[in-house]
Amino acid sequence: MQSIFDYDKQSLIDYFLSIGEKKFKAEQVYSWIYEKRVFNFDDMTNLSLDLRDKLKSTFDISLLEIVRKQESDDTNKYLFKLSDGNFIEAVLMKHDYGNSVCVSSQVGCNMGCAFCESGRLKKVRDLLPGEIVRQILMIEDDYKNRISSVVVMGIGEPFDNYDNVMRFIRIINDPKGIAIGARHITVSTSGLVPKIYEYADEGIQTNLAVSLHAPNNELRSKIMNVNKAYNIDLLIKAVKDYIDKTNRRVTIEYLLLKDVNDTSECAQELADLLKGLNVYVNLIPYNETSHIEFKKSTKENIMNFYDILKKNKINVTIRREFGGDIDAACGQLRASEVERWNHFILQTQER
Ligand code: SAH
Ligand code: SF4
């Protein structure tokens, strides 16, 4: 059975029309779910009993299971179990100006970045649109507060699951739905160049973030396999074309790895690469993980890197660290859960 959460409003209307129902009935169902947060067809009292029965036998309306939750002052981290038993995670970040959620787009990731937990475990499958939507519904329900912005920066490469991610965006952006403004939605890619062009053509006001992490091809190819397919020249050209087309500023993410990409030379090279582009750089302190040997840059190196970019008139911020104490880095919670399971399976097999 297909999940009702996979449907954007238009596709739900199309389905209703195809079974001889009126358009406004589909809108009522959409409003029950996204405005009233009723997740049970029986309670949708303005629909006929017949229609409710029909919907029950056509759509799955179940939510996700929260298997683990780690909470700190500024962050809640959720581990969800999907209906097929796979795990994904999402992070709620509490700011003074509102709450943002970082959602996963795939189970694992095939891009294989050397520093990343999600890449270490490889992609199992793409997430369906409704599985991404439900991460937000579950968190709003649990936290009892509205989410004001969303970043697609959890597990997975969103542009490797492009259509489902775009449908997810349409659902959460719908003013009659969760109603998160396009300007408050950001998609982060490791640099799938053709998809950056496709995204530029969508005609929506959502944001783009690009994980650059190195200022030259030699270094980038060492830590990000994707650079072997789409090198820095192609990537920067795509970013420039995206800005020209959409008139929107792009975020460049730069993860600082100790003694790898955090030197003064790297900072200067990055400044030269980005000069004149309408971008802002977000420096990300690395969240160390137990399986990967990379280390976090020292405070001095982070500040030095920041100063060099500033001196070169590049817009730059240092990302506030969220939930370092609670495995909040991309993929860490899922990785530890998968490991627990593998360990458990191994033990039962040995018996
Ligand atoms: N696949 C997309 C989005 C998910 S990763 C992408 O790569 O952009 C989101 C961000 O988290 C990326 O910039 C990624 O490089 C970064 N990241 C991965 N592992 C991290 C870690 N251990 N600490 C801090 N950031 C990490
Ligand atoms: Fe995938 Fe992004 Fe992790 Fe790279 S950093 S492996 S693209 S999730």
CSV table of C-alpha atoms and ligand atoms in Angstrom, one decimal:
chain,number,residue,atom,x,y,z
A,1,MET,CA,0.0,0.0,0.0
A,2,GLN,CA,1.3,3.4,-0.9
A,3,SER,CA,1.7,5.9,1.9
A,4,ILE,CA,-0.7,8.9,1.8
A,5,PHE,CA,2.3,11.1,2.8
A,6,ASP,CA,3.9,10.4,-0.6
A,7,TYR,CA,1.2,12.5,-2.2
A,8,ASP,CA,1.5,16.2,-2.9
A,9,LYS,CA,-1.8,18.0,-3.1
A,10,GLN,CA,-2.0,17.9,-6.9
A,11,SER,CA,-1.4,14.2,-7.1
A,12,LEU,CA,-4.0,13.5,-4.4
A,13,ILE,CA,-6.5,15.6,-6.4
A,14,ASP,CA,-5.6,13.6,-9.5
A,15,TYR,CA,-6.2,10.4,-7.6
A,16,PHE,CA,-9.6,11.7,-6.3
A,17,LEU,CA,-10.7,12.8,-9.8
A,18,SER,CA,-9.7,9.4,-11.2
A,19,ILE,CA,-12.1,7.6,-8.8
A,20,GLY,CA,-14.9,10.0,-9.5
A,21,GLU,CA,-14.5,12.1,-6.3
A,22,LYS,CA,-14.5,15.8,-6.2
A,23,LYS,CA,-11.4,17.9,-6.0
A,24,PHE,CA,-12.4,19.6,-2.7
A,25,LYS,CA,-12.6,16.1,-1.0
A,26,ALA,CA,-8.9,15.7,-1.7
A,27,GLU,CA,-8.3,19.1,-0.3
A,28,GLN,CA,-10.2,18.2,2.8
A,29,VAL,CA,-8.1,15.1,3.3
A,30,TYR,CA,-4.9,17.2,2.9
A,31,SER,CA,-6.2,19.6,5.4
A,32,TRP,CA,-7.0,16.9,8.0
A,33,ILE,CA,-3.5,15.6,7.7
A,34,TYR,CA,-1.4,18.7,7.4
A,35,GLU,CA,-3.5,21.4,9.2
A,36,LYS,CA,-5.4,19.4,11.8
A,37,ARG,CA,-2.7,16.6,12.1
A,38,VAL,CA,-5.3,13.8,12.1
A,39,PHE,CA,-3.6,10.6,11.1
A,40,ASN,CA,-6.6,8.3,11.0
A,41,PHE,CA,-9.1,8.1,8.2
A,42,ASP,CA,-11.9,7.2,10.6
A,43,ASP,CA,-11.6,10.6,12.3
A,44,MET,CA,-12.0,12.6,9.0
A,45,THR,CA,-15.6,13.2,9.9
A,46,ASN,CA,-16.6,15.4,6.9
A,47,LEU,CA,-16.0,12.5,4.5
A,48,SER,CA,-18.6,9.9,3.8
A,49,LEU,CA,-18.2,6.5,5.5
A,50,ASP,CA,-17.8,4.9,2.0
A,51,LEU,CA,-15.0,7.3,1.1
A,52,ARG,CA,-13.3,6.7,4.4
A,53,ASP,CA,-13.4,2.9,3.8
A,54,LYS,CA,-12.1,3.4,0.3
A,55,LEU,CA,-9.2,5.5,1.6
A,56,LYS,CA,-8.4,3.0,4.3
A,57,SER,CA,-8.1,0.2,1.8
A,58,THR,CA,-6.0,2.3,-0.6
A,59,PHE,CA,-3.6,4.3,1.5
A,60,ASP,CA,-1.2,3.6,4.4
A,61,ILE,CA,-1.4,6.4,6.9
A,62,SER,CA,1.0,5.1,9.5
A,63,LEU,CA,3.7,7.3,10.9
A,64,LEU,CA,7.4,6.5,11.7
A,65,GLU,CA,8.5,4.7,14.8
A,66,ILE,CA,10.8,6.7,17.1
A,67,VAL,CA,13.3,4.1,18.3
A,68,ARG,CA,15.7,6.4,20.1
A,69,LYS,CA,15.8,10.1,21.0
A,70,GLN,CA,18.8,12.0,22.4
A,71,GLU,CA,18.0,15.3,23.9
A,72,SER,CA,20.2,18.3,24.8
A,73,ASP,CA,19.6,22.0,25.4
A,74,ASP,CA,20.0,23.0,21.8
A,75,THR,CA,19.4,19.8,19.9
A,76,ASN,CA,17.1,16.8,19.7
A,77,LYS,CA,18.3,13.9,17.7
A,78,TYR,CA,15.8,11.2,16.5
A,79,LEU,CA,16.4,7.8,15.2
A,80,PHE,CA,13.4,6.5,13.2
A,81,LYS,CA,12.6,3.0,12.1
A,82,LEU,CA,11.0,2.7,8.6
A,83,SER,CA,8.3,0.2,7.8
A,84,ASP,CA,10.9,-2.1,6.2
A,85,GLY,CA,13.1,-2.1,9.3
A,86,ASN,CA,15.7,0.4,8.0
A,87,PHE,CA,16.9,3.2,10.3
A,88,ILE,CA,17.2,6.9,9.5
A,89,GLU,CA,17.8,10.0,11.6
A,90,ALA,CA,16.8,13.6,11.8
A,91,VAL,CA,18.0,16.4,14.0
A,92,LEU,CA,16.0,19.3,15.5
A,93,MET,CA,18.0,22.4,16.2
A,94,LYS,CA,16.6,24.9,18.6
A,95,HIS,CA,17.5,28.5,17.7
A,96,ASP,CA,16.3,31.8,19.4
A,97,TYR,CA,14.7,32.7,16.1
A,98,GLY,CA,12.9,29.3,15.5
A,99,ASN,CA,13.4,25.6,15.1
A,100,SER,CA,15.1,24.0,12.2
A,101,VAL,CA,15.2,20.3,11.3
A,102,CYS,CA,17.8,18.5,9.3
A,103,VAL,CA,16.3,15.6,7.5
A,104,SER,CA,17.7,12.4,5.8
A,105,SER,CA,17.0,11.7,2.1
A,106,GLN,CA,18.4,8.2,1.7
A,107,VAL,CA,19.2,5.1,3.8
A,108,GLY,CA,23.0,5.4,3.7
A,109,CYS,CA,24.8,7.2,0.9
A,110,ASN,CA,26.8,6.0,-2.2
A,111,MET,CA,29.0,9.1,-2.5
A,112,GLY,CA,31.6,7.6,-0.3
A,113,CYS,CA,33.2,10.8,1.2
A,114,ALA,CA,36.1,9.7,3.3
A,115,PHE,CA,35.1,11.6,6.4
A,116,CYS,CA,31.4,10.7,6.6
A,117,GLU,CA,29.6,8.0,8.6
A,118,SER,CA,26.7,7.9,6.1
A,119,GLY,CA,29.1,7.2,3.2
A,120,ARG,CA,30.8,4.5,5.2
A,121,LEU,CA,27.7,2.4,5.3
A,122,LYS,CA,26.7,2.7,1.6
A,123,LYS,CA,23.2,3.4,0.3
A,124,VAL,CA,20.5,0.8,1.0
A,125,ARG,CA,17.7,2.7,-0.8
A,126,ASP,CA,16.2,6.1,-1.5
A,127,LEU,CA,13.7,7.5,0.8
A,128,LEU,CA,10.2,8.0,-0.5
A,129,PRO,CA,8.8,11.6,-0.3
A,130,GLY,CA,6.5,10.7,2.5
A,131,GLU,CA,9.3,9.2,4.6
A,132,ILE,CA,11.0,12.6,4.5
A,133,VAL,CA,7.8,14.5,5.2
A,134,ARG,CA,7.1,12.2,8.2
A,135,GLN,CA,10.4,13.1,9.8
A,136,ILE,CA,9.1,16.6,10.1
A,137,LEU,CA,5.6,15.6,11.2
A,138,MET,CA,7.0,13.3,13.9
A,139,ILE,CA,9.3,16.0,15.3
A,140,GLU,CA,6.6,18.6,15.4
A,141,ASP,CA,4.4,16.2,17.2
A,142,ASP,CA,7.1,15.2,19.7
A,143,TYR,CA,8.4,18.7,20.3
A,144,LYS,CA,5.0,20.3,20.3
A,145,ASN,CA,6.3,23.2,18.4
A,146,ARG,CA,6.3,24.4,14.8
A,147,ILE,CA,9.4,23.9,12.6
A,148,SER,CA,10.3,27.1,10.8
A,149,SER,CA,13.1,25.9,8.5
A,150,VAL,CA,14.4,22.7,7.0
A,151,VAL,CA,17.7,21.6,5.7
A,152,VAL,CA,18.2,18.4,3.6
A,153,MET,CA,21.6,17.7,5.2
A,154,GLY,CA,21.1,14.4,7.0
A,155,ILE,CA,21.9,11.0,5.7
A,156,GLY,CA,22.1,10.7,2.0
A,157,GLU,CA,22.8,12.7,-1.2
A,158,PRO,CA,19.5,14.5,-2.0
A,159,PHE,CA,20.4,15.0,-5.6
A,160,ASP,CA,20.9,11.2,-6.0
A,161,ASN,CA,17.2,11.0,-5.0
A,162,TYR,CA,16.1,14.1,-6.9
A,163,ASP,CA,12.5,13.5,-7.8
A,164,ASN,CA,11.5,12.3,-4.3
A,165,VAL,CA,13.3,15.2,-2.6
A,166,MET,CA,11.6,17.7,-4.9
A,167,ARG,CA,8.2,16.2,-4.2
A,168,PHE,CA,9.0,16.4,-0.5
A,169,ILE,CA,9.7,20.1,-0.9
A,170,ARG,CA,6.4,20.7,-2.7
A,171,ILE,CA,4.5,19.0,0.2
A,172,ILE,CA,6.2,20.9,3.0
A,173,ASN,CA,6.1,24.2,1.1
A,174,ASP,CA,2.3,23.9,0.4
A,175,PRO,CA,0.6,26.9,2.1
A,176,LYS,CA,-2.3,24.6,3.0
A,177,GLY,CA,0.1,22.0,4.4
A,178,ILE,CA,3.1,22.3,6.7
A,179,ALA,CA,3.7,25.7,5.1
A,180,ILE,CA,7.4,26.0,5.4
A,181,GLY,CA,8.5,28.9,3.2
A,182,ALA,CA,10.7,28.1,0.2
A,183,ARG,CA,13.3,30.6,1.5
A,184,HIS,CA,13.5,28.5,4.6
A,185,ILE,CA,14.3,25.3,2.8
A,186,THR,CA,17.9,24.4,1.9
A,187,VAL,CA,19.2,21.4,-0.1
A,188,SER,CA,22.8,20.4,0.4
A,189,THR,CA,24.7,18.5,-2.3
A,190,SER,CA,28.1,17.0,-2.5
A,191,GLY,CA,28.2,18.4,-6.1
A,192,LEU,CA,26.2,16.4,-8.6
A,193,VAL,CA,26.6,19.0,-11.3
A,194,PRO,CA,23.8,18.0,-13.7
A,195,LYS,CA,21.3,18.2,-10.9
A,196,ILE,CA,22.4,21.6,-9.9
A,197,TYR,CA,21.4,22.8,-13.3
A,198,GLU,CA,18.0,20.9,-13.0
A,199,TYR,CA,17.5,22.5,-9.6
A,200,ALA,CA,18.2,26.0,-11.1
A,201,ASP,CA,15.4,25.4,-13.5
A,202,GLU,CA,12.8,24.5,-10.9
A,203,GLY,CA,11.6,28.1,-10.5
A,204,ILE,CA,11.3,27.9,-6.7
A,205,GLN,CA,12.9,30.2,-4.1
A,206,THR,CA,14.6,27.4,-2.1
A,207,ASN,CA,18.3,27.5,-1.2
A,208,LEU,CA,21.3,25.5,-2.4
A,209,ALA,CA,24.3,24.5,-0.3
A,210,VAL,CA,27.3,22.9,-1.9
A,211,SER,CA,29.7,20.8,0.1
A,212,LEU,CA,33.1,21.9,-1.3
A,213,HIS,CA,35.5,21.0,1.6
A,214,ALA,CA,38.7,21.5,-0.5
A,215,PRO,CA,40.0,24.4,-2.7
A,216,ASN,CA,41.7,22.2,-5.4
A,217,ASN,CA,41.1,19.0,-7.3
A,218,GLU,CA,44.0,17.1,-5.9
A,219,LEU,CA,42.8,17.4,-2.3
A,220,ARG,CA,39.1,17.2,-3.1
A,221,SER,CA,39.5,14.0,-5.0
A,222,LYS,CA,41.3,12.5,-2.0
A,223,ILE,CA,38.4,13.1,0.3
A,224,MET,CA,35.4,13.2,-2.0
A,225,ASN,CA,34.9,10.6,-4.7
A,226,VAL,CA,32.3,12.7,-6.4
A,227,ASN,CA,35.1,15.1,-7.5
A,228,LYS,CA,36.4,12.4,-9.9
A,229,ALA,CA,33.1,12.6,-11.8
A,230,TYR,CA,32.5,16.4,-11.5
A,231,ASN,CA,35.6,18.3,-10.7
A,232,ILE,CA,35.9,21.8,-9.0
A,233,ASP,CA,35.9,23.7,-12.3
A,234,LEU,CA,32.6,22.1,-13.4
A,235,LEU,CA,31.2,22.6,-9.9
A,236,ILE,CA,32.1,26.2,-9.6
A,237,LYS,CA,30.8,26.9,-13.1
A,238,ALA,CA,27.5,25.2,-12.1
A,239,VAL,CA,27.3,27.3,-9.0
A,240,LYS,CA,28.0,30.5,-11.0
A,241,ASP,CA,25.3,29.5,-13.6
A,242,TYR,CA,22.9,28.7,-10.8
A,243,ILE,CA,23.4,32.2,-9.3
A,244,ASP,CA,23.0,33.9,-12.6
A,245,LYS,CA,19.8,32.0,-13.3
A,246,THR,CA,18.1,32.2,-9.9
A,247,ASN,CA,19.7,35.3,-8.4
A,248,ARG,CA,20.1,33.5,-5.2
A,249,ARG,CA,23.1,33.4,-3.0
A,250,VAL,CA,24.7,29.9,-2.6
A,251,THR,CA,26.1,28.5,0.6
A,252,ILE,CA,29.5,26.8,0.3
A,253,GLU,CA,30.1,24.3,3.1
A,254,TYR,CA,33.7,23.8,4.1
A,255,LEU,CA,34.4,21.1,6.7
A,256,LEU,CA,37.6,21.8,8.6
A,257,LEU,CA,39.7,18.6,8.9
A,258,LYS,CA,42.9,18.9,11.0
A,259,ASP,CA,46.1,19.1,8.9
A,260,VAL,CA,44.1,18.1,5.8
A,261,ASN,CA,42.3,21.2,4.4
A,262,ASP,CA,42.7,23.8,7.2
A,263,THR,CA,46.0,25.4,6.4
A,264,SER,CA,46.6,29.1,5.5
A,265,GLU,CA,47.4,28.1,1.9
A,266,CYS,CA,44.0,26.3,1.6
A,267,ALA,CA,42.2,29.3,3.0
A,268,GLN,CA,43.9,31.6,0.5
A,269,GLU,CA,43.3,29.2,-2.4
A,270,LEU,CA,39.6,29.0,-1.4
A,271,ALA,CA,39.3,32.8,-1.3
A,272,ASP,CA,40.8,33.0,-4.8
A,273,LEU,CA,38.4,30.3,-6.1
A,274,LEU,CA,35.3,32.1,-4.7
A,275,LYS,CA,36.3,35.7,-5.4
A,276,GLY,CA,33.4,37.6,-7.1
A,277,LEU,CA,30.8,34.9,-6.6
A,278,ASN,CA,27.6,35.6,-4.7
A,279,VAL,CA,28.3,32.9,-2.1
A,280,TYR,CA,28.8,32.7,1.6
A,281,VAL,CA,31.1,30.1,3.2
A,282,ASN,CA,30.0,28.1,6.2
A,283,LEU,CA,33.0,26.7,8.0
A,284,ILE,CA,32.0,23.4,9.7
A,285,PRO,CA,34.0,22.1,12.7
A,286,TYR,CA,34.4,18.4,12.1
A,287,ASN,CA,32.4,16.1,14.4
A,288,GLU,CA,34.8,13.3,15.1
A,289,THR,CA,33.5,9.8,14.8
A,290,SER,CA,34.9,6.6,16.3
A,291,HIS,CA,35.5,4.8,13.0
A,292,ILE,CA,37.1,7.5,10.9
A,293,GLU,CA,40.6,8.8,11.5
A,294,PHE,CA,40.1,12.4,10.6
A,295,LYS,CA,40.4,14.9,13.4
A,296,LYS,CA,38.8,18.2,14.1
A,297,SER,CA,40.8,21.4,13.4
A,298,THR,CA,42.1,23.3,16.4
A,299,LYS,CA,40.4,26.5,17.5
A,300,GLU,CA,43.4,28.5,16.3
A,301,ASN,CA,43.3,26.9,12.8
A,302,ILE,CA,39.6,27.5,12.5
A,303,MET,CA,40.0,31.2,13.5
A,304,ASN,CA,43.0,31.6,11.2
A,305,PHE,CA,41.1,30.1,8.3
A,306,TYR,CA,38.2,32.4,9.0
A,307,ASP,CA,40.4,35.5,9.2
A,308,ILE,CA,42.0,34.8,5.9
A,309,LEU,CA,38.6,34.5,4.2
A,310,LYS,CA,37.4,37.7,5.9
A,311,LYS,CA,40.5,39.6,4.8
A,312,ASN,CA,39.8,38.5,1.3
A,313,LYS,CA,36.2,39.9,1.6
A,314,ILE,CA,34.5,36.5,1.5
A,315,ASN,CA,31.3,36.3,3.5
A,316,VAL,CA,32.0,33.6,6.1
A,317,THR,CA,30.5,32.2,9.2
A,318,ILE,CA,31.6,29.4,11.5
A,319,ARG,CA,28.8,26.8,12.1
A,320,ARG,CA,27.7,26.7,15.7
A,321,GLU,CA,28.3,23.1,16.9
A,322,PHE,CA,25.1,21.3,17.6
A,323,GLY,CA,24.9,18.4,19.9
A,324,GLY,CA,28.5,17.3,19.7
A,325,ASP,CA,27.9,15.4,22.9
A,326,ILE,CA,25.0,13.4,21.4
A,327,ASP,CA,26.3,11.8,18.2
A,328,ALA,CA,24.7,14.6,16.1
A,329,ALA,CA,27.0,14.3,13.1
A,330,CYS,CA,25.5,13.1,9.9
A,331,GLY,CA,24.8,9.4,10.2
A,332,GLN,CA,26.3,8.8,13.6
A,333,LEU,CA,23.2,7.6,15.4
A,334,ARG,CA,22.2,5.3,12.6
A,335,ALA,CA,25.7,3.9,12.3
A,336,SER,CA,25.8,3.0,15.9
A,337,GLU,CA,22.3,1.4,15.7
A,338,VAL,CA,23.3,-0.6,12.6
A,339,GLU,CA,26.4,-1.7,14.4
A,340,ARG,CA,24.4,-2.8,17.4
A,341,TRP,CA,22.2,-4.8,15.2
A,342,ASN,CA,25.0,-6.4,13.2
A,343,HIS,CA,26.7,-7.3,16.5
A,344,PHE,CA,23.4,-8.8,17.7
A,345,ILE,CA,22.9,-10.8,14.5
A,346,LEU,CA,26.5,-12.0,14.6
A,347,GLN,CA,26.0,-13.1,18.2
A,348,THR,CA,22.8,-15.0,17.4
A,349,GLN,CA,24.4,-16.7,14.4
A,350,GLU,CA,27.3,-17.8,16.5
A,351,ARG,CA,25.1,-19.5,19.0
B,1,SAH,N1,25.1,14.5,0.9
B,1,SAH,C1,24.9,15.9,1.1
B,1,SAH,C2,24.0,16.2,2.3
B,1,SAH,C3,24.2,15.4,3.5
B,1,SAH,S1,25.8,15.6,4.3
B,1,SAH,C4,26.2,16.6,1.2
B,1,SAH,O1,27.2,16.0,1.3
B,1,SAH,O2,26.2,17.9,1.1
B,1,SAH,C5,25.6,17.2,5.0
B,1,SAH,C6,26.9,17.8,5.4
B,1,SAH,O3,27.5,17.2,6.6
B,1,SAH,C7,28.0,17.8,4.3
B,1,SAH,O4,28.6,19.1,4.2
B,1,SAH,C8,29.0,16.8,4.9
B,1,SAH,O5,30.2,17.0,4.4
B,1,SAH,C9,28.9,17.1,6.4
B,1,SAH,N2,29.5,16.1,7.3
B,1,SAH,C10,29.6,14.8,7.0
B,1,SAH,N3,30.2,14.1,8.1
B,1,SAH,C11,30.4,15.1,9.0
B,1,SAH,C12,31.0,15.1,10.3
B,1,SAH,N4,31.5,14.0,10.9
B,1,SAH,N5,31.1,16.3,10.9
B,1,SAH,C13,30.6,17.4,10.4
B,1,SAH,N6,30.1,17.5,9.2
B,1,SAH,C14,30.0,16.3,8.5
B,2,SF4,FE1,27.0,11.2,1.3
B,2,SF4,FE2,27.1,13.8,2.0
B,2,SF4,FE3,28.2,11.9,3.6
B,2,SF4,FE4,29.3,12.6,1.3
B,2,SF4,S1,29.0,13.9,3.1
B,2,SF4,S2,29.0,10.5,2.0
B,2,SF4,S3,27.6,13.0,0.0
B,2,SF4,S4,26.0,12.1,3.0
